[in-house]
Short mmCIF file of C-alpha atoms (C1' of nucleotides) in Angstrom, two decimals:
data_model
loop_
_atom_site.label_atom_id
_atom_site.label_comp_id
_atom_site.label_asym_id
_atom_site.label_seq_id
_atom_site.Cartn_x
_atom_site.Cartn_y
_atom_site.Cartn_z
CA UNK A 9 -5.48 29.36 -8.83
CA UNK A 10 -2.13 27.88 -9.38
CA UNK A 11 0.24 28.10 -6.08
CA UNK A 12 3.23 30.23 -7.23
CA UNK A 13 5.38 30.75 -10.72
CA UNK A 14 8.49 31.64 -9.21
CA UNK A 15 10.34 34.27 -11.43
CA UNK A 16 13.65 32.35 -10.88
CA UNK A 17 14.85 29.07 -12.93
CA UNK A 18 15.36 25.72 -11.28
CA UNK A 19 16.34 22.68 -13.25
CA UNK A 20 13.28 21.16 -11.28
CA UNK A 21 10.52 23.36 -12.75
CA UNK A 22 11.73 24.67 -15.89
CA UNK A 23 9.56 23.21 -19.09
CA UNK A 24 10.18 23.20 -22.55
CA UNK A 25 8.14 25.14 -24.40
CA UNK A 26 4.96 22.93 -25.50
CA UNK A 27 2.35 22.23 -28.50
CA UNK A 28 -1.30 23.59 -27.25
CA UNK A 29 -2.66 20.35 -27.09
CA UNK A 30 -0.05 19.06 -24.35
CA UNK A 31 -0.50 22.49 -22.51
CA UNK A 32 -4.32 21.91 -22.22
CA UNK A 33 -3.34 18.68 -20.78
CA UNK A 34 -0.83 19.75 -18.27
CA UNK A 35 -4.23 22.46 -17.55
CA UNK A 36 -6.43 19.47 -17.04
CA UNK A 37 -4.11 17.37 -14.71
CA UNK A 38 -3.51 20.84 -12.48
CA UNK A 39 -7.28 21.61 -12.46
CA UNK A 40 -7.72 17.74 -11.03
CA UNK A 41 -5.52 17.84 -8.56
CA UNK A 42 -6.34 21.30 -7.52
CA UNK A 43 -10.09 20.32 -7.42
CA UNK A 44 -9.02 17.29 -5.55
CA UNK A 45 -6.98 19.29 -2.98
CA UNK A 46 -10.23 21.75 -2.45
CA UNK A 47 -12.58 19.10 -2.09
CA UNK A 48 -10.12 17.18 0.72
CA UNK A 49 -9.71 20.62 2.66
CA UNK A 50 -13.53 20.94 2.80
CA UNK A 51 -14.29 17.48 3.51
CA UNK A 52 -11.64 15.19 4.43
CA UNK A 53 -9.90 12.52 1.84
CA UNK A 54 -12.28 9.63 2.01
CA UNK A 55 -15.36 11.64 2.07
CA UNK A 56 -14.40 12.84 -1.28
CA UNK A 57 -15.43 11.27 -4.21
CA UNK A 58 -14.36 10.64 -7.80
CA UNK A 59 -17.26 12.16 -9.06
CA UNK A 60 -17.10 15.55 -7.19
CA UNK A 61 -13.73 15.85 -7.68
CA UNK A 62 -15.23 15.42 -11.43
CA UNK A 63 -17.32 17.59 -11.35
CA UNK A 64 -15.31 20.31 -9.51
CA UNK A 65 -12.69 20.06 -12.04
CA UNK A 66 -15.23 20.22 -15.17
CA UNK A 67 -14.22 16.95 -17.02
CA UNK A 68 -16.05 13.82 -16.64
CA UNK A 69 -14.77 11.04 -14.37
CA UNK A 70 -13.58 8.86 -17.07
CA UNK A 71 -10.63 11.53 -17.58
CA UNK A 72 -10.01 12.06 -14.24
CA UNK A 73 -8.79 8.02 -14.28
CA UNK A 74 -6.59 8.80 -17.43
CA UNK A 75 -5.16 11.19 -15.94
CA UNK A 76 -4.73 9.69 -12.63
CA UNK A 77 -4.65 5.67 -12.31
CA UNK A 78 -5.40 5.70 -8.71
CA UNK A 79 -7.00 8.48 -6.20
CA UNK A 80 -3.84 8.34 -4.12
CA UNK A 81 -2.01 9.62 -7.06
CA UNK A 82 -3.99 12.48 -7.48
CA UNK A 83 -2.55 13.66 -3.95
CA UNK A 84 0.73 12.53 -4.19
CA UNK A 85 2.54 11.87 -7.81
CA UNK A 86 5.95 13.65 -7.71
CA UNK A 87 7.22 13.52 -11.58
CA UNK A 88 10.30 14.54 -10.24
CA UNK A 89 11.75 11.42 -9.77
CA UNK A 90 13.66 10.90 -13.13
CA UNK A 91 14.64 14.55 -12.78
CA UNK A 92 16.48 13.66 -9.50
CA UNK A 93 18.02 10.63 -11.05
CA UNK A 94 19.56 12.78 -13.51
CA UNK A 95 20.89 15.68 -11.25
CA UNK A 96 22.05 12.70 -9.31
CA UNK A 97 24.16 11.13 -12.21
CA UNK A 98 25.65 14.86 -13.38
CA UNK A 99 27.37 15.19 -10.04
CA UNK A 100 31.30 14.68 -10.72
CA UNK A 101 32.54 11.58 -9.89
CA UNK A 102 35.13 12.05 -7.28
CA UNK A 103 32.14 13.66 -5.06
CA UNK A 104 31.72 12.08 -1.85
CA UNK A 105 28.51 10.04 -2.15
CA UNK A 106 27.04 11.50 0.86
CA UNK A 107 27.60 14.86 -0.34
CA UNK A 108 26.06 13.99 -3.93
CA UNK A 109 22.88 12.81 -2.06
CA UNK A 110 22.89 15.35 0.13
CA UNK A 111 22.88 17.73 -2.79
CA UNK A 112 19.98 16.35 -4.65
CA UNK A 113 18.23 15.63 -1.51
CA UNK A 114 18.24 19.27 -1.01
CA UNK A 115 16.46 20.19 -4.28
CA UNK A 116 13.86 17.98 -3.54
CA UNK A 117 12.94 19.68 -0.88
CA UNK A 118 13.34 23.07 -2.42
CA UNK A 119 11.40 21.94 -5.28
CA UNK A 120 8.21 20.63 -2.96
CA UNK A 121 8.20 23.65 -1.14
CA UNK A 122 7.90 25.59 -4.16
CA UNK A 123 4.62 24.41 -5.19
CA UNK A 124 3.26 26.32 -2.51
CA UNK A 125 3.98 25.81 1.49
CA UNK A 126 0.14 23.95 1.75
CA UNK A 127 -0.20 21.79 -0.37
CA UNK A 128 2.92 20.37 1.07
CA UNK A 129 1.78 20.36 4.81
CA UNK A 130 -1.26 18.68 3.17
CA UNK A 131 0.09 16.03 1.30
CA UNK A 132 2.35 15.40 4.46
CA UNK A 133 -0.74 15.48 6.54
CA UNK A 134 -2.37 12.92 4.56
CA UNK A 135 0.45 10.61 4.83
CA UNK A 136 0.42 10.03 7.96
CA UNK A 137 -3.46 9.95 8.19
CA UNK A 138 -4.53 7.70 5.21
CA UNK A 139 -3.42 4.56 5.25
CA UNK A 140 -3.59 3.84 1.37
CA UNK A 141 -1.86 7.42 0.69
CA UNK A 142 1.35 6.20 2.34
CA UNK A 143 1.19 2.63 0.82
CA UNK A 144 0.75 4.27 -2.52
CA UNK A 145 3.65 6.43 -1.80
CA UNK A 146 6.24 3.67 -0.17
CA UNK A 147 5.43 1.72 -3.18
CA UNK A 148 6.44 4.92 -5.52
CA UNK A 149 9.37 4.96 -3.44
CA UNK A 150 10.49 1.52 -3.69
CA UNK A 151 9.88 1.89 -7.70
CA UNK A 152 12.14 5.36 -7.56
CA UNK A 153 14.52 3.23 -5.50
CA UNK A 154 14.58 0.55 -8.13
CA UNK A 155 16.18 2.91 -10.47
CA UNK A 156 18.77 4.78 -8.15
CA UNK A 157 19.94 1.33 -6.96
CA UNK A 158 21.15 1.23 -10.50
CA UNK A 159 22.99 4.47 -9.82
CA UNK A 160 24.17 3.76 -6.93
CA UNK A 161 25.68 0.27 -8.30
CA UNK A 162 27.12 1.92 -11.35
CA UNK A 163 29.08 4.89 -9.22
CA UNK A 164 30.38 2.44 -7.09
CA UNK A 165 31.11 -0.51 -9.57
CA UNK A 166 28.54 -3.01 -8.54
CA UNK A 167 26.50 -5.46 -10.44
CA UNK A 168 23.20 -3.41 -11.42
CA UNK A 169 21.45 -6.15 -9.57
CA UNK A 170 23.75 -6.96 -6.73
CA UNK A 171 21.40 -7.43 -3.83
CA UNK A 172 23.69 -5.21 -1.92
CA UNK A 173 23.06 -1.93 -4.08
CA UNK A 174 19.01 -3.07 -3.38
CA UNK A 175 19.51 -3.09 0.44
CA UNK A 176 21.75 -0.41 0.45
CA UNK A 177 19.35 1.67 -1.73
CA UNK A 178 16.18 0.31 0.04
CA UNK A 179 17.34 1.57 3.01
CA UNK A 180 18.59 4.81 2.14
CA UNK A 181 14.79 5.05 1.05
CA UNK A 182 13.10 3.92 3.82
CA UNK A 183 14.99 6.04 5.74
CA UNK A 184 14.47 8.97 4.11
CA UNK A 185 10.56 8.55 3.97
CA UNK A 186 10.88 8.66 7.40
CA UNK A 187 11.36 12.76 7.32
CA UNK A 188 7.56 13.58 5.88
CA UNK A 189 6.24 11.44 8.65
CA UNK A 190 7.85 12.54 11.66
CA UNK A 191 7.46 15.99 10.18
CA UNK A 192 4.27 16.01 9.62
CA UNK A 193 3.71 14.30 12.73
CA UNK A 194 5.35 16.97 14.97
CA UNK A 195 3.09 19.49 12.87
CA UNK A 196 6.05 20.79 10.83
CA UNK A 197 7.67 22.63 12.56
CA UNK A 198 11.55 21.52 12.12
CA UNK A 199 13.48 22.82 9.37
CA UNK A 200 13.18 20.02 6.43
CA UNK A 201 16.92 20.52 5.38
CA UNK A 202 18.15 20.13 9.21
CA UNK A 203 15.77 16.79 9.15
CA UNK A 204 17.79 15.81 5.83
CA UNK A 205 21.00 16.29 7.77
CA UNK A 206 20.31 14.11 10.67
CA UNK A 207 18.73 11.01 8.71
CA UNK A 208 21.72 11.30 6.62
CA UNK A 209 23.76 10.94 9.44
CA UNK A 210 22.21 8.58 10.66
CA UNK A 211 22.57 6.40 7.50
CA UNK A 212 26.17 6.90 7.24
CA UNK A 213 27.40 6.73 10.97
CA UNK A 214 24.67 4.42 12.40
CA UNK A 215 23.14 5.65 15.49
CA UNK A 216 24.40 8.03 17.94
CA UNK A 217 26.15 5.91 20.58
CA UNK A 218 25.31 2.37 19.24
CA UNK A 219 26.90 -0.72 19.37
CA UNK A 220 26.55 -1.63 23.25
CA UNK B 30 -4.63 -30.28 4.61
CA UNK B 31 -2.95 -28.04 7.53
CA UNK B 32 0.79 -28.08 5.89
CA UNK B 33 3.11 -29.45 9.11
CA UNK B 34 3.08 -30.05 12.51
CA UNK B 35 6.17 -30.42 13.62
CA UNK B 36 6.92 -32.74 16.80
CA UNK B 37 9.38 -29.92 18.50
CA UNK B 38 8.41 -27.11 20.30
CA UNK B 39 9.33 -23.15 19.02
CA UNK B 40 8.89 -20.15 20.69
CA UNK B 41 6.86 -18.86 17.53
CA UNK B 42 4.54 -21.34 16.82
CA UNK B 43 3.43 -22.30 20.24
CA UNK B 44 -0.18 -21.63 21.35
CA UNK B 45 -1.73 -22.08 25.16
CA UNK B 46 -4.84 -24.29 24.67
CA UNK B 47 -7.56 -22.19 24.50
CA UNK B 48 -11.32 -22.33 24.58
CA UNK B 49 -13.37 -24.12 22.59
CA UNK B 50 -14.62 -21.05 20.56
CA UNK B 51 -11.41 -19.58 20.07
CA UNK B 52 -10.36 -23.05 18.36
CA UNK B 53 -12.82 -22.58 16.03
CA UNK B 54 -12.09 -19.46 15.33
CA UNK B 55 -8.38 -20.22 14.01
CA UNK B 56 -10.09 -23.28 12.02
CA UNK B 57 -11.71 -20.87 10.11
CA UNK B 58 -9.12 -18.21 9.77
CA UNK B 59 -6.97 -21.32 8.27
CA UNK B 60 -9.53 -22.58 6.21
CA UNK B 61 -10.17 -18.71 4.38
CA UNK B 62 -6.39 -18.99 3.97
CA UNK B 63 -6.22 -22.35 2.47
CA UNK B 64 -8.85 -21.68 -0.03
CA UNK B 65 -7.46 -18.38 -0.66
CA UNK B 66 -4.03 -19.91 -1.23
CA UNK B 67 -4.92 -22.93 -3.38
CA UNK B 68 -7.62 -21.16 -5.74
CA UNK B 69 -4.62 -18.44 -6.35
CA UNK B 70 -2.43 -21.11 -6.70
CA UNK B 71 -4.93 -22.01 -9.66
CA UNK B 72 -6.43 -19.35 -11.38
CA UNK B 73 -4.09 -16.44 -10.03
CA UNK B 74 -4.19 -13.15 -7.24
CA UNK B 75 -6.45 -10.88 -9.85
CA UNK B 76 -8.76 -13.69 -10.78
CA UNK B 77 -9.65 -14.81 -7.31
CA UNK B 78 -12.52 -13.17 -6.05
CA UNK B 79 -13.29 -13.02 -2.02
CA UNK B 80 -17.28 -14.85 -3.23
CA UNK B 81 -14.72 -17.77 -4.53
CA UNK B 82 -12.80 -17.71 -1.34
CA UNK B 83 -15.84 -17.52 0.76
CA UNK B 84 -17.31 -20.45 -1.30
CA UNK B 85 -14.93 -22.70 -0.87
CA UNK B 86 -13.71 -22.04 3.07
CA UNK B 87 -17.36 -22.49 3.35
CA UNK B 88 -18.38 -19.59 5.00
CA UNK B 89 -20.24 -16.71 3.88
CA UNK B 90 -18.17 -13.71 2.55
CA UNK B 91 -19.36 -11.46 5.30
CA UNK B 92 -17.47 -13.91 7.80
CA UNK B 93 -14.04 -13.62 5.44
CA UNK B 94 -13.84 -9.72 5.85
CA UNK B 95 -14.42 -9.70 9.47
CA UNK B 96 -11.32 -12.30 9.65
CA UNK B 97 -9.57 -10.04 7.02
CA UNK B 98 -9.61 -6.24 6.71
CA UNK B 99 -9.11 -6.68 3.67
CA UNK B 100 -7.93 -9.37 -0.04
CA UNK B 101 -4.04 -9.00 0.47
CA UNK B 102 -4.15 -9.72 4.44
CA UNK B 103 -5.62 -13.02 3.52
CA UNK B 104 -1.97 -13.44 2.05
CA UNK B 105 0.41 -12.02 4.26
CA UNK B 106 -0.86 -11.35 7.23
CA UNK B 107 2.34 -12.84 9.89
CA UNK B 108 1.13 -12.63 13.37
CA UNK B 109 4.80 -13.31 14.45
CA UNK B 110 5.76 -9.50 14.71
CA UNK B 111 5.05 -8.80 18.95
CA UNK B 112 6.48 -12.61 19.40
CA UNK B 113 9.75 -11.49 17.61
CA UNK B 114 9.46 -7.72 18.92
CA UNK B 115 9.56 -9.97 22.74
CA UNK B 116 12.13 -12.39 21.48
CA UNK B 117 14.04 -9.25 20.53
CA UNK B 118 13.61 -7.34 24.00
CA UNK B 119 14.54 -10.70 25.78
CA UNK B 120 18.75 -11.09 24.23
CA UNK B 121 21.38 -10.19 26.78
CA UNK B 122 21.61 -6.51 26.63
CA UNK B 123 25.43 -6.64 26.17
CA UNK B 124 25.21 -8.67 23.21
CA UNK B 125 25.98 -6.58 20.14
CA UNK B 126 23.16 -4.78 18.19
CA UNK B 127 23.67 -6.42 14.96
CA UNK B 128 23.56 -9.91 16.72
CA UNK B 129 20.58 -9.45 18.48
CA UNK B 130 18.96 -8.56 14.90
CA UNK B 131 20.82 -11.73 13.45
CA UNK B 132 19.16 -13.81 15.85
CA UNK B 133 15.69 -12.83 15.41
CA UNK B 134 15.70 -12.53 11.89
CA UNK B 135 16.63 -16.10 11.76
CA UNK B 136 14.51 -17.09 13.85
CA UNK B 137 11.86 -14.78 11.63
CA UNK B 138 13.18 -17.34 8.85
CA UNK B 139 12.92 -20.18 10.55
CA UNK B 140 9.23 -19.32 11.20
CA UNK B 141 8.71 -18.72 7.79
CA UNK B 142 9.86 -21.47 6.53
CA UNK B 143 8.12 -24.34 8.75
CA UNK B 144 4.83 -23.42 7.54
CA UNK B 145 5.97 -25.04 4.42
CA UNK B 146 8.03 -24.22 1.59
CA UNK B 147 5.32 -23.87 -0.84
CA UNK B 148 3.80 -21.16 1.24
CA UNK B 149 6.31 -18.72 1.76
CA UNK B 150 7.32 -19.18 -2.19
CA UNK B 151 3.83 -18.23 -3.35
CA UNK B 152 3.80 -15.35 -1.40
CA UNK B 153 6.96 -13.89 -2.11
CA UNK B 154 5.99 -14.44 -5.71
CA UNK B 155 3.03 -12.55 -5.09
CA UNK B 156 5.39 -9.74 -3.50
CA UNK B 157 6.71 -9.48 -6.75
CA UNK B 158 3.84 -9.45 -8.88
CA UNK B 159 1.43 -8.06 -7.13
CA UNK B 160 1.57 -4.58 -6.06
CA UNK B 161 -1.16 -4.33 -4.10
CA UNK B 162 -0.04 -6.86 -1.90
CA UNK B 163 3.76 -5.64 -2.10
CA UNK B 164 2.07 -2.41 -0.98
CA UNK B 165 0.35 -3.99 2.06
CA UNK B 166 3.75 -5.54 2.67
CA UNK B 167 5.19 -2.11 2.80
CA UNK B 168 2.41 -1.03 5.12
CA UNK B 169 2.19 -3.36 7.67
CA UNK B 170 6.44 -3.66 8.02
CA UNK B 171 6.54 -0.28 8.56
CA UNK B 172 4.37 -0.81 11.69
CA UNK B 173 6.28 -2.94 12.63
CA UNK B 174 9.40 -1.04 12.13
CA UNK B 175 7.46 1.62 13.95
CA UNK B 176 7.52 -0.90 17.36
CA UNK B 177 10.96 -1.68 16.91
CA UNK B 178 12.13 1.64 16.82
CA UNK B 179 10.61 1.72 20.65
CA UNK B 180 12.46 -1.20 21.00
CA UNK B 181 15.61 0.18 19.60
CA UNK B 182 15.57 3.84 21.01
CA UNK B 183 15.01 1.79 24.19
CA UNK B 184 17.98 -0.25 24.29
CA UNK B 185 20.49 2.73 23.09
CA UNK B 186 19.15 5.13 25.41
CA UNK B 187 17.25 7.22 23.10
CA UNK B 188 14.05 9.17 22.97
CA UNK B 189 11.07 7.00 22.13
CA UNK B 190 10.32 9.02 19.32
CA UNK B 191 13.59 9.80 18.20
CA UNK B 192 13.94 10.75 14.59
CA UNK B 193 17.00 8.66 14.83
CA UNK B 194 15.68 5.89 16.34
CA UNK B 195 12.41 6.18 13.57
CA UNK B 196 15.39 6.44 10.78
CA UNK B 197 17.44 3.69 12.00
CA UNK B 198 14.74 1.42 11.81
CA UNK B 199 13.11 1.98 8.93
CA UNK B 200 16.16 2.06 6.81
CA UNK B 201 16.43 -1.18 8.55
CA UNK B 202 13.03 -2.48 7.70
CA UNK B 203 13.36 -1.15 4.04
CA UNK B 204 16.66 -2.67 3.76
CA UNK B 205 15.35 -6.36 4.70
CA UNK B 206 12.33 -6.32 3.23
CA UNK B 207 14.66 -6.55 0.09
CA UNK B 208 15.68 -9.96 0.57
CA UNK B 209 12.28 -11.54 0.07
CA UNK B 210 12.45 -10.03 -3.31
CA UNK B 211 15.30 -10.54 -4.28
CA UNK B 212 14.83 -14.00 -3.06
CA UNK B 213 11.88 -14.30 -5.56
CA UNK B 214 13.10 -12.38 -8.21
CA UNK B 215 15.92 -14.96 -8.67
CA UNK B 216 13.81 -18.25 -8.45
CA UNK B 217 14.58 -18.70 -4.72
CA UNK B 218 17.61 -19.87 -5.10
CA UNK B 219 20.08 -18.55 -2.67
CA UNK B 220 20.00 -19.50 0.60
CA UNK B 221 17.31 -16.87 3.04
CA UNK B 222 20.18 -17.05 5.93
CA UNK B 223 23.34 -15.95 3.41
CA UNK B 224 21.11 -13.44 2.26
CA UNK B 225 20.16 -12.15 5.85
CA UNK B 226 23.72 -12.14 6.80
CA UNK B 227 24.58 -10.50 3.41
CA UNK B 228 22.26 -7.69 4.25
CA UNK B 229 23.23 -7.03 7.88
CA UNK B 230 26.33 -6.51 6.69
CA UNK B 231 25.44 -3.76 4.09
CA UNK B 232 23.55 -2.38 6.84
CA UNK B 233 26.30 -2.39 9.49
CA UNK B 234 28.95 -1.07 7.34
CA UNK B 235 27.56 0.23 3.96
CA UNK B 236 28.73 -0.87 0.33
CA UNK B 237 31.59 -2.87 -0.25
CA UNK B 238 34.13 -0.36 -1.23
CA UNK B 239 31.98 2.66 -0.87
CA UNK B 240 32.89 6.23 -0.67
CA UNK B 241 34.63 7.20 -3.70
"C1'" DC C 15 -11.62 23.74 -45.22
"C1'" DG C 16 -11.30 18.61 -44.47
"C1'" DT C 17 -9.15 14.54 -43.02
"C1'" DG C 18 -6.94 11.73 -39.60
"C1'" DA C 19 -5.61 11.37 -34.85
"C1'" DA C 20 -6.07 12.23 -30.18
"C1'" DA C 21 -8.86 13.48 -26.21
"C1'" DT C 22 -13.26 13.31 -24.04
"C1'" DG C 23 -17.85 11.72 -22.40
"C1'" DA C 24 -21.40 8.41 -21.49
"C1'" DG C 25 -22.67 4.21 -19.77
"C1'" DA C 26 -22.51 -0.39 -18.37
"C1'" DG C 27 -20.06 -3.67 -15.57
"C1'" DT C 28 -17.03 -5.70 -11.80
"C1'" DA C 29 -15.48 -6.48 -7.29
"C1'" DA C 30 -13.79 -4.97 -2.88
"C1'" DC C 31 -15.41 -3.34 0.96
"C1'" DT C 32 -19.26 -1.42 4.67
"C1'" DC C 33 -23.48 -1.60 7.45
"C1'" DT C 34 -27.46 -3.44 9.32
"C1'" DC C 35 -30.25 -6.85 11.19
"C1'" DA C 36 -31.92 -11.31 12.07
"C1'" DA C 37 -30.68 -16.28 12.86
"C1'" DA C 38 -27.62 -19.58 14.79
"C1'" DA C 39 -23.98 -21.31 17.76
"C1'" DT C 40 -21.70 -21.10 22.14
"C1'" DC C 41 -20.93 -19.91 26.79
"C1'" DT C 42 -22.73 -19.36 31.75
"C1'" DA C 43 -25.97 -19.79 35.75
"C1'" DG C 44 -29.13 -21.86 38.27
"C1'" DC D 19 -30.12 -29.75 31.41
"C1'" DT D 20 -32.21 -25.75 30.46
"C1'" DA D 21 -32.79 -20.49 30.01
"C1'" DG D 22 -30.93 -16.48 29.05
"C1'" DA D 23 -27.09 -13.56 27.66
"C1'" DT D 24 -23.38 -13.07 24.37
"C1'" DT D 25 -20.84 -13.92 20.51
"C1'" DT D 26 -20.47 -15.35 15.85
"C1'" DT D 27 -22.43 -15.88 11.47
"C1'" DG D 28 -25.25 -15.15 7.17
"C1'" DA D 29 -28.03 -12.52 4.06
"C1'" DG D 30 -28.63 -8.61 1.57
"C1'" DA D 31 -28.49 -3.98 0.18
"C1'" DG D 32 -25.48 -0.07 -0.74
"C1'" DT D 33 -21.21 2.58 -1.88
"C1'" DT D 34 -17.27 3.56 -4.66
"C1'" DA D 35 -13.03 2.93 -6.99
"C1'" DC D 36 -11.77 1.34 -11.15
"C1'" DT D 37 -12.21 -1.01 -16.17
"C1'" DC D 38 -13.80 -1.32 -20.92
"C1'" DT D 39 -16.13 -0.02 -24.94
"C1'" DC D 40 -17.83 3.02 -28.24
"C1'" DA D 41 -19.60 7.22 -30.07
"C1'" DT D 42 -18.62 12.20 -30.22
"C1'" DT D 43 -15.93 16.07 -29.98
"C1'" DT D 44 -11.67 18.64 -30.38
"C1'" DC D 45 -7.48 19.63 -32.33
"C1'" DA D 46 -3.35 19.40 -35.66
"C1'" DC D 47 -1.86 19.94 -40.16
"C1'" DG D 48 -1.68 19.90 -44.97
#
DNA sequence: CGTGAAATGAGAGTAACTCTCAAAATCTAG
DNA sequence: CTAGATTTTGAGAGTTACTCTCATTTCACG
């Protein structure tokens, strides 16, 4: 049932080895969301109900809300954020920021695609179509943004509340959020990566041929 | 009970006189927002229920969801964004990029701020505390962002659904919708038009010594 | 085992929204 | 000014996401 165990290691994926109570947890969150992911194939998001997806998974529907606070986050939690963050941090110093982004950017996307090529087109699918999916999901963003504004203001000597690491990190996020929409939108077929490359661009050069 | 009429005339808050029904009709979308506003003002965003709002506009709570899709439009909803969009598309098209923006974000300000101070504090301190309506905020600027970016790919020649263009402006979008929290965040002290200019200027030309 | 802690299930409750249909207000012709 | 068409409103029932509480089960660990 589960997508894909790659054979390979990525600092993305990799868990320590856990007591059997927290594995039959990580069990019960995968069976939700895979139950949830069924359910929206067959019928469509908002046709599908707490209770079915319930039901599907074989818990009751008070666990599916501890598990889950919200039915958006059933589709959509990433834990990868704090992951990122650190990657982020680990890259040496004298790295061109760009290039440190660029970097961690990159295993994002690797590590999305790993879970399996449709449940990514899905998710992406359902951002652009349901409204409350991609509110729930700018939100997360400006939350993950929250913390790599303090990142960004501590690699480049900034107060860790300076309104300009905020922008600057805002808009490096809004930005970016823009690649699962117009991908999706243009049924994915561009290469993520080359997407990554041009919104980078355009976040460190501006527009092509601006400034009339 | 309406906050302030002021004597001079604005592009943004000038209405043709209209029929008798469709005067009514903003009455009552003012009214829902009054109540809405003062009963929050009292009890607080989770406490006040649309029956309560409904109740004390004096209309029935049927009538307050066909005005509002939904609680947190009640509180945000700016019907400024085609005015600006046409303020925007109307500058001298040799004027520089970032100038243009300057201009209608103050005038965005300006807006803001005439329908009374008290106003545009509350809901910026509901941006912060509220997610759902920090969500919505999210939401509806990034349809707006999604207009400009026609308006922006227009004026540098690009595709009208440029990734670039889409990029540009929502890194745009993301980065100003930062002020208004910031703004809140510290007590509304600083001044709305240093901060605008403040975060132009990140935008135009990145962090202040940037690029280790 | 058996004891304490953590996870689950069951059920009641709230409130935001949706839909439908009938009553009321408003506009438009004659 | 009135009659008829149209638009706006109110009333009410229904759905569903989500919250809270409490009893029961499951698991860890000595």
């Amino acid at each position: 049932m589960s997508p894909m165990t790659s054979a390979h290691s990525s600092p993305l994926t990799d868990r320590p080895q856990l007591g059997l109570r927290e594995r039959k947890k990580i069990k019960t969150r995968t069976a939700i969301r895979d139950a949830t992911y069924a359910l929206i194939k067959e019928q469509g998001y908002d046709a599908t109900t707490i209770e079915q997806i319930a039901e599907r998974a074989e818990v009751s529907p008070s666990t599916v809300f501890r598990y889950f606070p919200t039915k958006e986050d059933i589709v959509l939690t990433d834990e990868y954020d704090p992951i990122l963050l650190e990657e982020l941090r680990k890259r040496p110093a004298d790295e061109p920021w760009m290039e440190s982004l660029r970097y961690v950017m990159r295993l994002a996307i690797s590590a999305g695609l790993a879970e399996g090529p449709e449940v990514v087109r899905l998710r992406s699918h359902l951002l652009v179509q349901v409204p409350a999916v991609r509110s729930r999901m700018l939100e997360s963003m400006s939350v993950t943004g929250r913390m790599l504004a303090e990142a960004v203001a501590e690699r480049n000597g900034l107060d860790r509340d300076s309104l300009e690491a905020r922008v600057y990190t805002m808009s490096l996020i809004g930005g970016l959020a823009e690649i699962s929409l117009y991908w999706a939108e243009n049924d994915f077929k561009d290469d993520l990566h080359d997407l990554l490359d041009r919104t980078l661009d355009v976040i460190e050069h501006g527009l092509p041929g601006k400034n009339a």
